[in-house]
mmCIF file of C-alpha atoms in Angstrom:
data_model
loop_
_atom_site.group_PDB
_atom_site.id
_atom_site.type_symbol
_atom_site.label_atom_id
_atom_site.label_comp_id
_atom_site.label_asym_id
_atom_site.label_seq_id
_atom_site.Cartn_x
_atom_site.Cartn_y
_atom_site.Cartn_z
ATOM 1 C CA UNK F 1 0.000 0.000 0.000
ATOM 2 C CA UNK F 2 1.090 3.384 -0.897
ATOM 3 C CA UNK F 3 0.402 5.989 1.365
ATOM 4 C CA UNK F 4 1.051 10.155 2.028
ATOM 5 C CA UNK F 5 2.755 11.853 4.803
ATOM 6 C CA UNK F 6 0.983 14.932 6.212
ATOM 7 C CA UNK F 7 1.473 18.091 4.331
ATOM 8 C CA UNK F 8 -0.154 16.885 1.140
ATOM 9 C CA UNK F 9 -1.779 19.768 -0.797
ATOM 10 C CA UNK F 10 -5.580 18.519 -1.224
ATOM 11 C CA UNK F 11 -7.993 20.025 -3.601
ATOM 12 C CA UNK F 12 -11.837 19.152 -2.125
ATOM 13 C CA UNK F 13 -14.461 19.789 -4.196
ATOM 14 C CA UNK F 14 -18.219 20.165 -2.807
ATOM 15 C CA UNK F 15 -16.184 20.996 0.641
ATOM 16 C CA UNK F 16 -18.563 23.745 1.864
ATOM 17 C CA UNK F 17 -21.463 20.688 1.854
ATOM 18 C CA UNK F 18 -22.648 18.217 4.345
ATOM 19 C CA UNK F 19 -19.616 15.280 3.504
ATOM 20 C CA UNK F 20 -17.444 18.038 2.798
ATOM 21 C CA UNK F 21 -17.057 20.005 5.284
ATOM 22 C CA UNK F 22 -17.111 17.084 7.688
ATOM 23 C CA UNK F 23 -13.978 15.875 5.427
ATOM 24 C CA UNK F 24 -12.152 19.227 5.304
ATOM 25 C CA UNK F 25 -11.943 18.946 9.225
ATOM 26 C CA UNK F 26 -11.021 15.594 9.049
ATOM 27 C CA UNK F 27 -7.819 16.569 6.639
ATOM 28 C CA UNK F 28 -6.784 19.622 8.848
ATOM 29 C CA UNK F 29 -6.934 17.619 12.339
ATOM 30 C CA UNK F 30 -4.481 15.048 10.229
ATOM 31 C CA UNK F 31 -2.080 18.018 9.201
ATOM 32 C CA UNK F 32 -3.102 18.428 5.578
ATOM 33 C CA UNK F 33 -2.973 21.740 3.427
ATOM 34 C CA UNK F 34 -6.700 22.207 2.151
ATOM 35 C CA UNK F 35 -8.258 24.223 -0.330
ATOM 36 C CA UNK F 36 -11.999 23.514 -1.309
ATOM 37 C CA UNK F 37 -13.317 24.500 -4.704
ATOM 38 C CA UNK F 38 -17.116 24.730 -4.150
ATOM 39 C CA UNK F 39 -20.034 26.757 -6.150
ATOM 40 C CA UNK F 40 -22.073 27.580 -2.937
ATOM 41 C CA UNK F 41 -25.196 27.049 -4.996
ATOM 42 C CA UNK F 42 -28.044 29.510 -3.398
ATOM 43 C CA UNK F 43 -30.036 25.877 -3.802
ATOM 44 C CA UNK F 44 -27.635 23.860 -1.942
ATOM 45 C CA UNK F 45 -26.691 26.528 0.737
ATOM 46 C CA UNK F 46 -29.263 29.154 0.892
ATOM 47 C CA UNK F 47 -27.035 32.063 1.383
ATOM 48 C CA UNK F 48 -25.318 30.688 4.017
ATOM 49 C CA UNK F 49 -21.380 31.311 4.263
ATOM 50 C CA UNK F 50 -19.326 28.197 4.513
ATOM 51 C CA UNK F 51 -18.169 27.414 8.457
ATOM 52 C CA UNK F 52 -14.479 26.076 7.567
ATOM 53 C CA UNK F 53 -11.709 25.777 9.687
ATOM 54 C CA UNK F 54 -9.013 28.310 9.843
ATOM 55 C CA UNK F 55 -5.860 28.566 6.785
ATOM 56 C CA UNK F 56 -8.685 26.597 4.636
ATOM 57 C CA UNK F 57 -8.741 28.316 1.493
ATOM 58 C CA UNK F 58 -11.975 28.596 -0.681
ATOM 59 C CA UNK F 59 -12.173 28.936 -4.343
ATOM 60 C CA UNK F 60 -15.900 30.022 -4.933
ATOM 61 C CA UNK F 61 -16.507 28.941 -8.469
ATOM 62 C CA UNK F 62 -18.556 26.032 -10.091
ATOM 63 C CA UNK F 63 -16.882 22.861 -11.220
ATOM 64 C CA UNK F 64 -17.743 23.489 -15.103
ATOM 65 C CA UNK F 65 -15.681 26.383 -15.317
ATOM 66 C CA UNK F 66 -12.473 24.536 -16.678
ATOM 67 C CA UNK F 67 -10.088 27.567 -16.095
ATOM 68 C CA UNK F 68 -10.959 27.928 -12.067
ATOM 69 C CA UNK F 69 -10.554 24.012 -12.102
ATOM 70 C CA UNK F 70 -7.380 23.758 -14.338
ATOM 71 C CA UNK F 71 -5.840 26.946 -11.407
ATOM 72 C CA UNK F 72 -6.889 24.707 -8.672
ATOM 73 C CA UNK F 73 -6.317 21.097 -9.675
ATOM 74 C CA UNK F 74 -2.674 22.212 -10.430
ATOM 75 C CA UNK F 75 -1.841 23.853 -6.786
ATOM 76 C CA UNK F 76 -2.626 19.896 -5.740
ATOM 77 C CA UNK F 77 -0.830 16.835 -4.436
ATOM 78 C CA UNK F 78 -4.344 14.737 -4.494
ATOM 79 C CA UNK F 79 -8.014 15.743 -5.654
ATOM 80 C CA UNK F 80 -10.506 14.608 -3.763
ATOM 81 C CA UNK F 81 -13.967 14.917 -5.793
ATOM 82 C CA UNK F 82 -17.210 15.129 -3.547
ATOM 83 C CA UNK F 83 -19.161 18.099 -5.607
ATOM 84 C CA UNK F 84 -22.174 16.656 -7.209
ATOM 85 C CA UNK F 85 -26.051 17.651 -7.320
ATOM 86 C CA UNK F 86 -27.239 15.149 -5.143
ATOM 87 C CA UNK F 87 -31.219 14.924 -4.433
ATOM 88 C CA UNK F 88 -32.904 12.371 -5.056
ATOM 89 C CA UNK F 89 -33.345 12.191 -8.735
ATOM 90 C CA UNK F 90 -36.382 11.771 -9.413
ATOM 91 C CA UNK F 91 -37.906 14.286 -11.475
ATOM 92 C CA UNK F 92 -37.098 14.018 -15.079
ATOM 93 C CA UNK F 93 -37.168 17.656 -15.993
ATOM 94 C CA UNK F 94 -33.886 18.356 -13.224
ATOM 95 C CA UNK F 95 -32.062 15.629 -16.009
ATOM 96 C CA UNK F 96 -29.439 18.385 -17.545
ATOM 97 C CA UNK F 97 -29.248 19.937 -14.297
ATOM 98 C CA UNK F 98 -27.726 16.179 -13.301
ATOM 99 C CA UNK F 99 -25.737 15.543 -15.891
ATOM 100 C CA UNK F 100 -24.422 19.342 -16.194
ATOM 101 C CA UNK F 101 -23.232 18.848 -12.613
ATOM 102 C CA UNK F 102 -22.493 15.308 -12.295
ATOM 103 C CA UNK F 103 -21.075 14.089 -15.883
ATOM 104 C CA UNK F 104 -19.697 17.219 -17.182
ATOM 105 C CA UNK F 105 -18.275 18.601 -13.551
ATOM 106 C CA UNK F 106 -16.339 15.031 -13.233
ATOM 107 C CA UNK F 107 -15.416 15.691 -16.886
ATOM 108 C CA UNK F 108 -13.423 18.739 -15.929
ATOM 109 C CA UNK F 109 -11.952 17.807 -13.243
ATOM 110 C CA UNK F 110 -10.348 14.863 -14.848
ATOM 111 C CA UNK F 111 -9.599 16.708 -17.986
ATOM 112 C CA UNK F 112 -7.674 19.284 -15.724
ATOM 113 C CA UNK F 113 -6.087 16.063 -13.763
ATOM 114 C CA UNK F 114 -4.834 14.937 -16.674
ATOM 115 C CA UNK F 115 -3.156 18.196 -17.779
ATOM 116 C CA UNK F 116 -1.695 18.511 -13.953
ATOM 117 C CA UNK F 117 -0.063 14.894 -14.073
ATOM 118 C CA UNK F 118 -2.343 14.017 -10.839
ATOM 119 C CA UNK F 119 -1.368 10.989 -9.619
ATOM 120 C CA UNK F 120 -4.308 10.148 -7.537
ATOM 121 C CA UNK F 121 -8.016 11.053 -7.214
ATOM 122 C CA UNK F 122 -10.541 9.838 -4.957
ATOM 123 C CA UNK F 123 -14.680 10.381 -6.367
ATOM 124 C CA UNK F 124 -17.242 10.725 -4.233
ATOM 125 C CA UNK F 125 -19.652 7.683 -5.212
ATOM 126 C CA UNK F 126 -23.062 6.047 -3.872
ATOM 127 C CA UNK F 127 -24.341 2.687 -2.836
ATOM 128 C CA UNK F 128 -27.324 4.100 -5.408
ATOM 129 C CA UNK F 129 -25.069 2.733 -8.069
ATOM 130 C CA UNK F 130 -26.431 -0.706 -6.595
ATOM 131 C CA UNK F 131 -29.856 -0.224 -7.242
ATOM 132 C CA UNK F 132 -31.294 -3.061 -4.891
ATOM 133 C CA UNK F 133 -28.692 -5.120 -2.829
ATOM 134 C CA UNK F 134 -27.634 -8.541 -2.666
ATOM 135 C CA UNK F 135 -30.567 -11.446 -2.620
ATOM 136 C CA UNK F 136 -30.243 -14.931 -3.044
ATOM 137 C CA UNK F 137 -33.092 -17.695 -3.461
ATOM 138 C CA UNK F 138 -33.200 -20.285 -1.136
ATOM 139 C CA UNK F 139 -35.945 -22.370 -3.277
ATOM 140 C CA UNK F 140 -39.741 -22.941 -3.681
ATOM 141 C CA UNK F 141 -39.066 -26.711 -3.624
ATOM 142 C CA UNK F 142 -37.778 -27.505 -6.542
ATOM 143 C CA UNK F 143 -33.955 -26.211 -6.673
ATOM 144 C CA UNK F 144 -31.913 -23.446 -5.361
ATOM 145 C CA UNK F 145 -31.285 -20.520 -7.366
ATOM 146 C CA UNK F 146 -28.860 -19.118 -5.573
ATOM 147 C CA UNK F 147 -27.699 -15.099 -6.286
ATOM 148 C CA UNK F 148 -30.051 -13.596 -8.368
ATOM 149 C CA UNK F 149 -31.530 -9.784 -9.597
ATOM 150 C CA UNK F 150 -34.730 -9.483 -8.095
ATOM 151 C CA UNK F 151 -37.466 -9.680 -9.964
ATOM 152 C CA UNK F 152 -39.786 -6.072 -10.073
ATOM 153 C CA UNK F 153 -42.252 -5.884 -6.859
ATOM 154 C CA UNK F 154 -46.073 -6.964 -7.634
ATOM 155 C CA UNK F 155 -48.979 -4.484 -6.589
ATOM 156 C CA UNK F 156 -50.856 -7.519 -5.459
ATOM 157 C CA UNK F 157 -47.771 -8.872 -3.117
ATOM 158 C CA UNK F 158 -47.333 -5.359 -1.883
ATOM 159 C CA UNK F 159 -51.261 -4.626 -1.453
ATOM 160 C CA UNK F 160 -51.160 -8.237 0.865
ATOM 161 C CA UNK F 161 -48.157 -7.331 2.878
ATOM 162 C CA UNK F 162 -45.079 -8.783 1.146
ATOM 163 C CA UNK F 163 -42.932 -6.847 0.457
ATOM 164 C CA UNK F 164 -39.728 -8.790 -0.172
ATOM 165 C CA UNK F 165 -38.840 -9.471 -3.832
ATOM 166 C CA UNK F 166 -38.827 -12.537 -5.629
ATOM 167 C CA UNK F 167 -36.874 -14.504 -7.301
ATOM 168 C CA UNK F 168 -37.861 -14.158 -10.831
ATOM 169 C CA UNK F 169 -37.089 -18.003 -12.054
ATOM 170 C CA UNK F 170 -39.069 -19.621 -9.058
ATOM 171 C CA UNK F 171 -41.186 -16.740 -7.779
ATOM 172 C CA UNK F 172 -39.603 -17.707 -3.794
ATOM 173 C CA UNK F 173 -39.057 -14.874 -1.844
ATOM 174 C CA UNK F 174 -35.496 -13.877 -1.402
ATOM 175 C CA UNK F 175 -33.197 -13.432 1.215
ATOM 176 C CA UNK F 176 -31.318 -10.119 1.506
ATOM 177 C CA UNK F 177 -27.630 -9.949 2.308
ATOM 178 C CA UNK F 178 -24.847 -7.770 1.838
ATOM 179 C CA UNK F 179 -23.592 -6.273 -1.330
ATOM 180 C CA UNK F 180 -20.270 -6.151 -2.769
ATOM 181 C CA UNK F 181 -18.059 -3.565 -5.034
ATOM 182 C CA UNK F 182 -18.317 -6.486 -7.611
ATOM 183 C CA UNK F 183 -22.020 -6.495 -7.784
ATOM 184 C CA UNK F 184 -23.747 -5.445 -10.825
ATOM 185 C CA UNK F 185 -24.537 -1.894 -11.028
ATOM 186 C CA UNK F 186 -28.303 -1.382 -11.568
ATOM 187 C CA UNK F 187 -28.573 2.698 -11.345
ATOM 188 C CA UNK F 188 -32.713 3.538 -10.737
ATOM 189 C CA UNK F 189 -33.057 7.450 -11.155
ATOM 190 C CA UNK F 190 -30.782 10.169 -12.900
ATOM 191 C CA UNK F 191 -28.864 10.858 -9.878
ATOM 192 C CA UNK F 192 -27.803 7.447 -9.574
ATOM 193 C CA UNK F 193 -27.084 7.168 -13.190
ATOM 194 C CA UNK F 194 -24.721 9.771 -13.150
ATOM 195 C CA UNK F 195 -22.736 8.612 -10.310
ATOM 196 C CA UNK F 196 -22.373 5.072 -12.008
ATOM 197 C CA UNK F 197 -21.617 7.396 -15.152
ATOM 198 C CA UNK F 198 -18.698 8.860 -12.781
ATOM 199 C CA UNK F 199 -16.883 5.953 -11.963
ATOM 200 C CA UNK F 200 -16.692 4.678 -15.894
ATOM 201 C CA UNK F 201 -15.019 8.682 -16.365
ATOM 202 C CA UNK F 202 -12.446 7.675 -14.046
ATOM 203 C CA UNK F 203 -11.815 4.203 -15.687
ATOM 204 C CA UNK F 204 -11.082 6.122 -18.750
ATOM 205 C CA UNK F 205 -9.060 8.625 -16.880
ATOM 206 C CA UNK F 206 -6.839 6.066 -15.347
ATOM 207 C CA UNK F 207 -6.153 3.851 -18.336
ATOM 208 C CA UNK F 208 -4.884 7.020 -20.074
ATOM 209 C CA UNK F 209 -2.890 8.604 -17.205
ATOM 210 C CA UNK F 210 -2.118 5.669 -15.180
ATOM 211 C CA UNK F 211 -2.828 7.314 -12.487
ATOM 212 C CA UNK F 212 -4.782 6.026 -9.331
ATOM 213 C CA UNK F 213 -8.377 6.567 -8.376
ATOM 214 C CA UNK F 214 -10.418 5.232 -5.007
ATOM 215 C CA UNK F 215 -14.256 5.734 -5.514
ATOM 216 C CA UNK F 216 -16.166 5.742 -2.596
ATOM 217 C CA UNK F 217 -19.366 4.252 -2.678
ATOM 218 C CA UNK F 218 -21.359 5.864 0.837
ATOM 219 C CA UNK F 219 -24.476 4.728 1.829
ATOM 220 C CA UNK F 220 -26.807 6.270 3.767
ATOM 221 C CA UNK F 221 -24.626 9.034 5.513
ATOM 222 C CA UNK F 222 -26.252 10.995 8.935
ATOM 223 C CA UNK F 223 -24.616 13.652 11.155
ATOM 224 C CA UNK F 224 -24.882 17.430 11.855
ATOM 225 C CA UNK F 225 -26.194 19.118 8.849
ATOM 226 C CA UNK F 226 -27.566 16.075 7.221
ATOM 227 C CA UNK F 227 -29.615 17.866 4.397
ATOM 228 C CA UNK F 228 -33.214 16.016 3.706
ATOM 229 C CA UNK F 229 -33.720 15.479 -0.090
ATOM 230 C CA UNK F 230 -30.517 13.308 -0.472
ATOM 231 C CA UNK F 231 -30.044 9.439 -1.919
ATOM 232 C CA UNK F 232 -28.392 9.197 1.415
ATOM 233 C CA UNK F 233 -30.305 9.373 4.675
ATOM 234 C CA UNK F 234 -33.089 11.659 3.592
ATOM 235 C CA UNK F 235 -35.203 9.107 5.819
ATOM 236 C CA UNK F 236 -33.282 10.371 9.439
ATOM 237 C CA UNK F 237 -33.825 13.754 8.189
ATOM 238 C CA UNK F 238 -37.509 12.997 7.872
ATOM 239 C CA UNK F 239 -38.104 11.049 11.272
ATOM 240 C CA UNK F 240 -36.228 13.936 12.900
ATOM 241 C CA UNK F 241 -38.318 16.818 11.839
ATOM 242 C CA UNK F 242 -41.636 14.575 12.370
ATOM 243 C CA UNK F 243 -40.376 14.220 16.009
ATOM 244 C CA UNK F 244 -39.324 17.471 16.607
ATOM 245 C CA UNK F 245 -43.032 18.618 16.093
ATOM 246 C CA UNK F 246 -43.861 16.000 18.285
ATOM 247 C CA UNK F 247 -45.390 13.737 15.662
ATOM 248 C CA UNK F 248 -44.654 10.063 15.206
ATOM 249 C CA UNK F 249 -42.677 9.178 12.138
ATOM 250 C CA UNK F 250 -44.504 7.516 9.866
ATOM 251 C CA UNK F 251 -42.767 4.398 8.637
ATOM 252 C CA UNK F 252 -43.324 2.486 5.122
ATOM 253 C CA UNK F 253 -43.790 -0.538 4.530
ATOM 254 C CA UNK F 254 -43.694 -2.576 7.298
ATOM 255 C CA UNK F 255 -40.615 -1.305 8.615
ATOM 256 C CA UNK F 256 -37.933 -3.981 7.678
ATOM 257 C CA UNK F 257 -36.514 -2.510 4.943
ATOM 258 C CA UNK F 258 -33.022 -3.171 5.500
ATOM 259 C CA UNK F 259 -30.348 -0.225 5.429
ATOM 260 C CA UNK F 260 -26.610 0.822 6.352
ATOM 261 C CA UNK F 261 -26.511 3.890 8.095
ATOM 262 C CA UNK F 262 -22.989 5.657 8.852
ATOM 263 C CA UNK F 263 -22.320 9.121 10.398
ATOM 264 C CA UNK F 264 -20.612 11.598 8.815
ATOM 265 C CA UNK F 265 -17.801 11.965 10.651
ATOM 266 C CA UNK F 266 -16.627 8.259 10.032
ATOM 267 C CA UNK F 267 -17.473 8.809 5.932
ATOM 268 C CA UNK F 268 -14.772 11.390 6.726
ATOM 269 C CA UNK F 269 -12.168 9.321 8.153
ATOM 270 C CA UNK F 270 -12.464 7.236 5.038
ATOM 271 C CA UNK F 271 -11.789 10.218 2.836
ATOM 272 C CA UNK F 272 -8.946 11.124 4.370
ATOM 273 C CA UNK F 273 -7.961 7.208 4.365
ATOM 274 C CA UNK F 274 -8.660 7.085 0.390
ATOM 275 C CA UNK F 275 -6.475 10.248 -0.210
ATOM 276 C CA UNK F 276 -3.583 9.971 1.812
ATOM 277 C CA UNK F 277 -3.418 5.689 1.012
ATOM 278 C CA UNK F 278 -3.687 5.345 -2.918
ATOM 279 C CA UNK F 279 -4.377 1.536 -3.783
ATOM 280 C CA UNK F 280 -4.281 1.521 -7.510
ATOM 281 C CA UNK F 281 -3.544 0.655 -9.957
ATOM 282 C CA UNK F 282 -6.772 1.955 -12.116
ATOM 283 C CA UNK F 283 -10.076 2.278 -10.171
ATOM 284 C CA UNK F 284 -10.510 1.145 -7.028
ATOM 285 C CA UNK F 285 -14.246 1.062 -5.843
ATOM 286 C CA UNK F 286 -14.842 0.776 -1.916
ATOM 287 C CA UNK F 287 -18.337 0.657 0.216
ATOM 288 C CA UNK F 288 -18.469 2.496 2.891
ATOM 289 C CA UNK F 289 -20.955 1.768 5.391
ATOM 290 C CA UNK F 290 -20.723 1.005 9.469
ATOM 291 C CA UNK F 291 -20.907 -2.791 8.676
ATOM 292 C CA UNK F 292 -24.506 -2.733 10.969
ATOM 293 C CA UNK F 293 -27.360 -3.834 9.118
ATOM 294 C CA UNK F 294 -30.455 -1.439 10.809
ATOM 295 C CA UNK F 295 -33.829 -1.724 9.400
ATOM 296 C CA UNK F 296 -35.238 1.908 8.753
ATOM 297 C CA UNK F 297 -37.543 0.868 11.472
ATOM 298 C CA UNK F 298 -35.302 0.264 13.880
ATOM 299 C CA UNK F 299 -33.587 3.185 13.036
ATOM 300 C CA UNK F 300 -36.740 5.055 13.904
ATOM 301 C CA UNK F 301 -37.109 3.751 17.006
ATOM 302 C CA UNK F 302 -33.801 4.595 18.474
ATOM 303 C CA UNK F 303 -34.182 8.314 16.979
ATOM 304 C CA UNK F 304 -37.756 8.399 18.582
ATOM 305 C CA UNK F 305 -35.897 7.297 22.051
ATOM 306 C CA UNK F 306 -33.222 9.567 21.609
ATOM 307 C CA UNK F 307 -35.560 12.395 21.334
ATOM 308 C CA UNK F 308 -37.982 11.262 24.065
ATOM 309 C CA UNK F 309 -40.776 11.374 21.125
ATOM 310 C CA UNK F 310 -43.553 9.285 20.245
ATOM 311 C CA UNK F 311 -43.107 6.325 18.926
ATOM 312 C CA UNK F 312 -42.971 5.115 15.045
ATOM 313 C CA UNK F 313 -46.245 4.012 13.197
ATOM 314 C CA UNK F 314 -45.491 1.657 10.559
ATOM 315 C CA UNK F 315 -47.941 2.345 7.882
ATOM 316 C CA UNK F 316 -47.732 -0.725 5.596
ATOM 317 C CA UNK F 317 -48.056 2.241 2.945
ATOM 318 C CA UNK F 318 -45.876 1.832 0.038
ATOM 319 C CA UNK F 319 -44.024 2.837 -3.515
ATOM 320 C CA UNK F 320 -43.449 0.476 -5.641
ATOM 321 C CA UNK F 321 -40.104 1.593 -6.848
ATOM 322 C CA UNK F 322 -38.348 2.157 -3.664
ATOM 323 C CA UNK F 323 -35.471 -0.515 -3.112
ATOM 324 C CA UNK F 324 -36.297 -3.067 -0.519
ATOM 325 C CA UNK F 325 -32.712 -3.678 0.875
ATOM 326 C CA UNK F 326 -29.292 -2.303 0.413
ATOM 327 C CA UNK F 327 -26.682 -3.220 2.502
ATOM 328 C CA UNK F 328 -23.095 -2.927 2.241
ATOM 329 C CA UNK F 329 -19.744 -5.375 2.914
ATOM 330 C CA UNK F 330 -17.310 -2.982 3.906
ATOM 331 C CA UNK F 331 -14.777 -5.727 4.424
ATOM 332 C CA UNK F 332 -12.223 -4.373 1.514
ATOM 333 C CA UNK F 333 -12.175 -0.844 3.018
ATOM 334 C CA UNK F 334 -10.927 -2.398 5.847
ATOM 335 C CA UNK F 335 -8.611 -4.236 4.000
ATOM 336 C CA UNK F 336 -7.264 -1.654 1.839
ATOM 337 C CA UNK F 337 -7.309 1.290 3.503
ATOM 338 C CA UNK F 338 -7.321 0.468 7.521
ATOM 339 C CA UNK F 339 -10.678 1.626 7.950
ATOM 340 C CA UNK F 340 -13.782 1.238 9.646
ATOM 341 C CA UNK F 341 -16.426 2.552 11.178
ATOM 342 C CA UNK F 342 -16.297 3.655 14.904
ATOM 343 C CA UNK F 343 -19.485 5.243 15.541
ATOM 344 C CA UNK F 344 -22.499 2.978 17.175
ATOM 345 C CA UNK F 345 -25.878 4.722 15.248
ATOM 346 C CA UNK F 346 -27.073 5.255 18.978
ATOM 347 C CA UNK F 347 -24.335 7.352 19.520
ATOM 348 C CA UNK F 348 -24.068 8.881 16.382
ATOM 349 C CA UNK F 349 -28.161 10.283 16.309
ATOM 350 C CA UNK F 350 -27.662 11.574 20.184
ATOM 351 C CA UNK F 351 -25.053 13.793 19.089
ATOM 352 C CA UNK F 352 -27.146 14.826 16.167
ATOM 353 C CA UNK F 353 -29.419 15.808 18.187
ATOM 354 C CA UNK F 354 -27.765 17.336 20.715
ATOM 355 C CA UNK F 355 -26.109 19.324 17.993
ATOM 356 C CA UNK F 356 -29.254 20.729 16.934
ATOM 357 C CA UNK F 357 -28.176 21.258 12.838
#
């Protein structure tokens, strides 16, 4: 493994936001130079100014203007690429918006990488590139089927309660587990297409530099100034604000949809990991998740005891396309870089809420 001493000049993009700025503290309490690059988008950041920690310097400009890039990327021993329009997705008329951001930003940052001779680059990715996690058929009977893409959920299993996929040779319901970087990627909305989109940019980028590049595949992030409309733990944002009117959250489904929730300080850690510990060659992908395996309504629960609220209704409501499970192995990150989570989610929502952002 290669690694960095301290004193490595790092470039952050998106380091004003909620994984940013958590990250740009993380590199200055391990004695790194930082600058972050961010656009402070009015829709992103209201007109708040960014809270970063002193000799941080801040280039305000977006990442499509090549020139501000080119200035910045060049100053840098490492880029560390976390800027990215990242709600939810959904909403087909945002598309250029995504791709404007997403594709083309990540296009000029590696074009301007590649004129720098950067040597390593570490991309803020998504367990969205999953789609659904990891199932496996057990059998209706008549054989195993063993790993398999779930097949799409009915109405009528939904309607009566089920809400597990099935396995679309035997029609068995499947059993989730955990989801490795060599999984299929199965991208469901724009957002996540972009990100998947992203990773195949730097698989270019590194066959043609030979450079090194660690993509970071978080899933569902929490902390102090978790936003709401993200792929990554809109749901705590939405429990919280239910229960600080004093209203139960309301929970889909019947609860047991399974997810990975890791705070924001250890996502952090990990980026700092990534940058200073290059593990190349080419593209490196890496989950990044607490290695707990918390249904969303269990994750309710504890929020709802944490705040001394009422407690969750499960609603047995549902949307069709909403992915069941995803839940990560983080084994190789722990492997390859040394790290692992170190916050227990109990933990990790009382300070949230004690922080009161």
């Amino acid at each position: 493994m290669d690694s960095h001493a301290a004193g490595m000049r790092i470039l952050l993009t998106g380091g004003a936001g909620f994984i940013g700025s958590a990250s740009v503290r993380a590199f200055v309490r391990a004695g790194q130079d930082v600058t972050v690059l961010d656009s402070l988008r009015v829709d992103v950041h209201d007109h708040r100014s960014p809270d970063l920690p002193d000799g941080v310097q801040l280039i305000t400009a977006d990442i499509q203007d090549l020139a501000a890039v080119t200035t910045a990327v060049g100053a840098s021993d490492v880029v560390v690429h976390l800027a990215a329009k990242v709600g939810l997705g959904v909403n087909i008329d945002d598309i250029d918006d995504y791709v404007a951001s997403n594709d083309l930003g990540t296009a000029m940052i590696l074009k301007a990488a590649a004129r720098a001779g950067t040597r390593h680059l570490v991309f803020a990715s998504s367990m969205v590139v999953y789609g659904e996690g990891r199932y496996e058929c057990t059998g209706d009977g008549t054989g195993e089927h063993g790993v398999v893409s779930p097949a799409p959920r009915e109405v009528a299993d939904l309607d009566a309660g089920t809400f597990d996929p099935r396995c679309p040779q035997c029609g068995s319901v499947l059993v989730p587990g955990l989801v490795g970087e060599d999984a299929p990627l199965d991208p469901r909305n724009v957002y996540a297409a972009t990100k998947v989109h992203g990773e195949h940019l730097l698989r270019a980028w590194t066959r043609e530099t030979g450079a090194s590049a660690t993509a970071l595949r978080f899933h569902n992030v929490y902390g102090p100034g978790m936003p709401r409309d993200t792929p990554y733990a809109g749901v705590a944002s939405i429990f919280r604000s239910e229960l600080a009117h004093v209203r139960p959250p309301r929970v889909f489904e019947d609860g047991g949809q399974r997810r990975d929730f890791v705070h924001v300080d250890d996502v952090a850690a990990a980026v700092v990991r990534a940058a200073e510990h290059p593990v190349g060659p080419g593209v490196t992908p890496l989950n990044v998740g607490s290695g707990t395996v918390t249904t969303v309504g269990e994750m309710a629960q504890v929020l709802a005891e944490v705040m001394d609220g009422p407690a969750p209704v499960v609603t047995g409501q549902y949307r069709a396309g909403d992915v069941r499970h995803v839940t990560a192995s983080s084994e190789r990150a722990e492997e390859l870089l040394g790290w692992s989570a170190q916050i227990p989610l109990r933990d990790g929502l009382a300070a949230m809420v004690a922080d009161g952002t």
